[in-house]
Coordinates of C-alpha atoms in Angstrom, one line a residue:
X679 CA 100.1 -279.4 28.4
X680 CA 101.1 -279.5 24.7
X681 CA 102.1 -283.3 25.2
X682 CA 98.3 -283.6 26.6
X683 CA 97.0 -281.7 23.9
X684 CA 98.7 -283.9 21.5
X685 CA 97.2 -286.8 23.1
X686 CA 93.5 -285.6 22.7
X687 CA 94.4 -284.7 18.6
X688 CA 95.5 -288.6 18.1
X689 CA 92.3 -290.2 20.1
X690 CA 94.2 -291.1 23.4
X691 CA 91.6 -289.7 25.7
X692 CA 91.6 -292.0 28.3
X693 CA 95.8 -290.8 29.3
X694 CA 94.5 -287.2 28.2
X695 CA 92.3 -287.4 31.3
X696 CA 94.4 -289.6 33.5
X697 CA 97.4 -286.4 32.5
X698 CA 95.0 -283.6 32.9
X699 CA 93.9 -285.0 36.4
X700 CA 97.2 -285.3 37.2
X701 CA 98.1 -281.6 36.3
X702 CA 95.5 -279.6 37.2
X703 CA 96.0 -281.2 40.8
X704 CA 99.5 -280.1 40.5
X705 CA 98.9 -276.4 39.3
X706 CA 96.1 -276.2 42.0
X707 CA 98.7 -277.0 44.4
X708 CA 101.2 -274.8 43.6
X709 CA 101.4 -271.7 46.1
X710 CA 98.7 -273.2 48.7
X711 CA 100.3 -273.9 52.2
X712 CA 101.1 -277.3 51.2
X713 CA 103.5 -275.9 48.6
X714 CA 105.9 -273.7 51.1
X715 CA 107.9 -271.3 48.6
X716 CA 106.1 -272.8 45.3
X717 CA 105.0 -269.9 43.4
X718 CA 101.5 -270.4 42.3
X719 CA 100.9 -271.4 38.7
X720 CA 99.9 -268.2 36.6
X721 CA 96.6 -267.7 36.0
X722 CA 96.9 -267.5 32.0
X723 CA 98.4 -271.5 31.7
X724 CA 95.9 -272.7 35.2
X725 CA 92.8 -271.1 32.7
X726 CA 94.1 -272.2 29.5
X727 CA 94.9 -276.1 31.1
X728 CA 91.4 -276.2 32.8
X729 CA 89.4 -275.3 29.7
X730 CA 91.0 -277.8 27.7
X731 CA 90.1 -280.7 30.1
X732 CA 86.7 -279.0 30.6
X733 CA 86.4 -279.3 27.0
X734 CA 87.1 -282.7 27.2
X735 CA 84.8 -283.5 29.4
X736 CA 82.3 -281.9 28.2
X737 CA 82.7 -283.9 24.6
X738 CA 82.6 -287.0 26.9
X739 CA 79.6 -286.7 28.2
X740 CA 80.8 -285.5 32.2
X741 CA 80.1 -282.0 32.8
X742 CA 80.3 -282.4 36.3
X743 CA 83.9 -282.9 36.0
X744 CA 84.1 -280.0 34.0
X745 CA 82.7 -278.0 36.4
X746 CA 85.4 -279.2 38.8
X747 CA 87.7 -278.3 36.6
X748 CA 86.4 -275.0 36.3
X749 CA 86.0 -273.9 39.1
X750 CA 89.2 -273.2 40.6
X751 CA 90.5 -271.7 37.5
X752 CA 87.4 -269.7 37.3
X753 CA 87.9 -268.0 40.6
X754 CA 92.1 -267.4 39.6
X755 CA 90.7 -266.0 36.2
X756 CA 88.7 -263.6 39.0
X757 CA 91.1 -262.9 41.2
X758 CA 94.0 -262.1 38.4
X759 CA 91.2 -260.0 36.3
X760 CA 89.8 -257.8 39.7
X761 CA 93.8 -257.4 40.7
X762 CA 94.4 -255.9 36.8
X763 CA 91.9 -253.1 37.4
X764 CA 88.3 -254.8 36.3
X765 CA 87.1 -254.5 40.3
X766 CA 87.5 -250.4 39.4
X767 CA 86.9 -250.5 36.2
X768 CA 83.3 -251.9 37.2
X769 CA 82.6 -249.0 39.7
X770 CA 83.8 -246.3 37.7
X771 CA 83.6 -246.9 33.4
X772 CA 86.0 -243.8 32.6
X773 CA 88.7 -246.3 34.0
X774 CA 88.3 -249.0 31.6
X775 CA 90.8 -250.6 29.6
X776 CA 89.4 -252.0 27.0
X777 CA 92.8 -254.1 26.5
X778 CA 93.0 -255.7 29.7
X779 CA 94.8 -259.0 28.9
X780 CA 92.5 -261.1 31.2
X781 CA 88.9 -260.4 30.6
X782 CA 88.6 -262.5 27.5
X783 CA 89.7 -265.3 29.6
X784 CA 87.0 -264.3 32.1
X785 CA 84.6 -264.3 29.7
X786 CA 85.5 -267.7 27.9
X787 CA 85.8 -269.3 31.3
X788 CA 81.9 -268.0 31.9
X789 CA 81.1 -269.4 28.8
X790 CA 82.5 -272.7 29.8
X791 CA 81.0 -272.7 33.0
X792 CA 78.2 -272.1 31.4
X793 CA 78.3 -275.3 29.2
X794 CA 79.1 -277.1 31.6
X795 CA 76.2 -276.5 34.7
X796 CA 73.5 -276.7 31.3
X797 CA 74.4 -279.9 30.2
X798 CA 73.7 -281.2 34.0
X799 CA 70.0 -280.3 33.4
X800 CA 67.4 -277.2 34.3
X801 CA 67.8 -277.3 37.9
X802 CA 71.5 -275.8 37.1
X803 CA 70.1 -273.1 34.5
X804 CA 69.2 -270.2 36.9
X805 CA 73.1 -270.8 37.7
X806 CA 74.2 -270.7 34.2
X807 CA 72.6 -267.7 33.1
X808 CA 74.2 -265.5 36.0
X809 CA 77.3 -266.4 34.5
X810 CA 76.4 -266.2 30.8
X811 CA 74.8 -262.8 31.8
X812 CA 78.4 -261.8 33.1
X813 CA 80.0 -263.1 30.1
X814 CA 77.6 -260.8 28.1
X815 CA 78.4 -257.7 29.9
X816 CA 82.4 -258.0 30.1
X817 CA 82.2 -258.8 26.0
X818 CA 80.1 -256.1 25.8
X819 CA 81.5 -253.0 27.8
X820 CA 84.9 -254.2 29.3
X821 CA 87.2 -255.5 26.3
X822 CA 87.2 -255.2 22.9
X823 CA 89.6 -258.4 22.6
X824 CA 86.9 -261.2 22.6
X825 CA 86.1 -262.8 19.6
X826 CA 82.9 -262.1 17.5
X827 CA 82.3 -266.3 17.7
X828 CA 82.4 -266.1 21.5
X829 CA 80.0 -263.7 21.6
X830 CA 77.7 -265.2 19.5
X831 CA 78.0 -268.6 21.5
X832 CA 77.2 -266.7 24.7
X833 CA 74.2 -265.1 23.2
X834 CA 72.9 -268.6 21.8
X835 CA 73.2 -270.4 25.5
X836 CA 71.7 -267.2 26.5
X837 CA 68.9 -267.5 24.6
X838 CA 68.3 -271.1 24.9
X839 CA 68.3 -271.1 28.7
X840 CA 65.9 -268.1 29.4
X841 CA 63.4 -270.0 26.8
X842 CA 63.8 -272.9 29.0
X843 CA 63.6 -271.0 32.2
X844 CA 60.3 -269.1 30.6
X845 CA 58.7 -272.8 30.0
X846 CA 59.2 -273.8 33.5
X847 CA 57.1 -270.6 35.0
X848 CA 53.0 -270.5 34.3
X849 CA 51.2 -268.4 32.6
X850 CA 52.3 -264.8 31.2
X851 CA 54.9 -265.2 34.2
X852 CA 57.6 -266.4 32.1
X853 CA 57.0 -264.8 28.9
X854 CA 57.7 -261.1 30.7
X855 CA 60.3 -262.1 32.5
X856 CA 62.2 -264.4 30.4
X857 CA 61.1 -263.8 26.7
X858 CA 62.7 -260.2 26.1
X859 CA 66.1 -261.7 27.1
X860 CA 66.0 -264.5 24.9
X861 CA 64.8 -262.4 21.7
X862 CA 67.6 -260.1 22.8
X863 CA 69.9 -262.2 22.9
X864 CA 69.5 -264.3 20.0
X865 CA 68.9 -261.6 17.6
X866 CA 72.7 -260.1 19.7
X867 CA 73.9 -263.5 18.6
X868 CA 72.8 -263.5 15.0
X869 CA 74.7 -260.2 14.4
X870 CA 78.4 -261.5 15.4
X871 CA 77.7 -265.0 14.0
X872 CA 76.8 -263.2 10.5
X873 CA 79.5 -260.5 10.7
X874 CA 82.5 -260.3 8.8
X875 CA 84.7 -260.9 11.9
X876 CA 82.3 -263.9 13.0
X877 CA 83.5 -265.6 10.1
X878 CA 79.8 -266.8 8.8
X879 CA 80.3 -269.8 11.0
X880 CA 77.4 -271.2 9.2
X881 CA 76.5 -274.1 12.1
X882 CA 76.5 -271.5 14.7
X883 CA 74.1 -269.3 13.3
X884 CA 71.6 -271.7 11.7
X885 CA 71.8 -273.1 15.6
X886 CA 70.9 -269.2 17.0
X887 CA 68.0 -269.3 13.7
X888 CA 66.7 -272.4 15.2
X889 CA 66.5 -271.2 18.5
X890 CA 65.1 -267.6 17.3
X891 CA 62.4 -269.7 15.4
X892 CA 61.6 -272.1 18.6
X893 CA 61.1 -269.0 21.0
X894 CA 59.0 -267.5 18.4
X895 CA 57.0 -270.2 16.7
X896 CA 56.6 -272.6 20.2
X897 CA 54.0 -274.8 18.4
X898 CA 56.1 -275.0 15.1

């Protein structure tokens, strides 16, 4: 992985992808019945791999393949998160541990997803806000470990799809049901990218400005 990553940093995409195709296979094989006393790869290094090539993809212009790299890590990310205690900590808030090592992972995978199925065009946005909306509420309620940038990036493809979801419906249709959750989520967005932990990433929030001003000011 390292080596791969190393790869990427010096230009060498085309053996970065060849290598994360190669690995990911392997790690997805790991512990399925064609792997008899493999145990399977841990969920931590299987979400951390996938990103990266995701990532890669993603700057190359495939987010299909992103999304197939996502996916399986996506539902390990799940599994590993719900056998940690988020399944019960769901159902009943007084149980939640705000600590739990896996739910930023969750939530950056979401984000990823996310990326990846709105870059393949509107049909996939319904999609991509279920997750993003999922993202939202884990950052929000279940961990205090996510970073304030991560939550600002959520709230920014938030925002963007539900105005692009509220253009697609007629009339006052989409304003009432897709307006409120874009302002809210933009103006959410704004408040980690300009915090002192968000780091005044100033790109970030001039994008979530933009997109504020767009859903606002349609015409402008």
């Amino acid at each position: 992985f390292a080596r791969l990553r190393a790869l990427v940093e010096l230009g060498d995409i085309s053996t970065a992808t060849a290598g994360f195709d190669e690995l990911l296979l392997e790690m997805n094989k790991l512990g399925s019945p064609d792997g008899v006393g493999v145990p399977p790869t841990p969920p931590a290094l299987l979400t951390a791999v996938a990103g990266a090539a995701a990532e890669l993809c993603l700057r190359g212009g495939e987010p299909a393949k992103a999304e197939a790299y996502l996916t399986p890590a996506l539902a390990a990310a799940r599994r590993h998160a719900h056998h940690l205690g988020l399944s019960d900590a769901l159902e009943h808030p007084d149980l939640i541990n705000l600590h739990s090592p896996m739910v930023p992972t969750l939530a950056k995978l979401l984000l990823r997803m996310g990326e990846a199925l709105m870059a393949q065009g509107l049909t996939r946005y319904k999609h991509a806000v279920e997750l993003l909306d999922e993202a939202a509420s884990l950052c929000g309620h279940v961990t205090s470990a996510t970073h304030a940038g991560v939550h600002a990036r959520v709230a920014l493809l938030r925002g963007h799809a539900h105005r692009a979801l509220m253009n697609t419906l007629p009339g006052a249709g989409g304003d009432a049901t897709h307006f409120p959750a874009s302002e809210a989520a933009l103006v959410s967005g704004i408040r980690w990218a300009a915090s002192p932990e968000g780091a005044h990433e100033r790109p970030l929030l001039r994008a979530l400005l933009l997109e504020l001003a767009a859903l606002q000011v349609p015409d402008a």
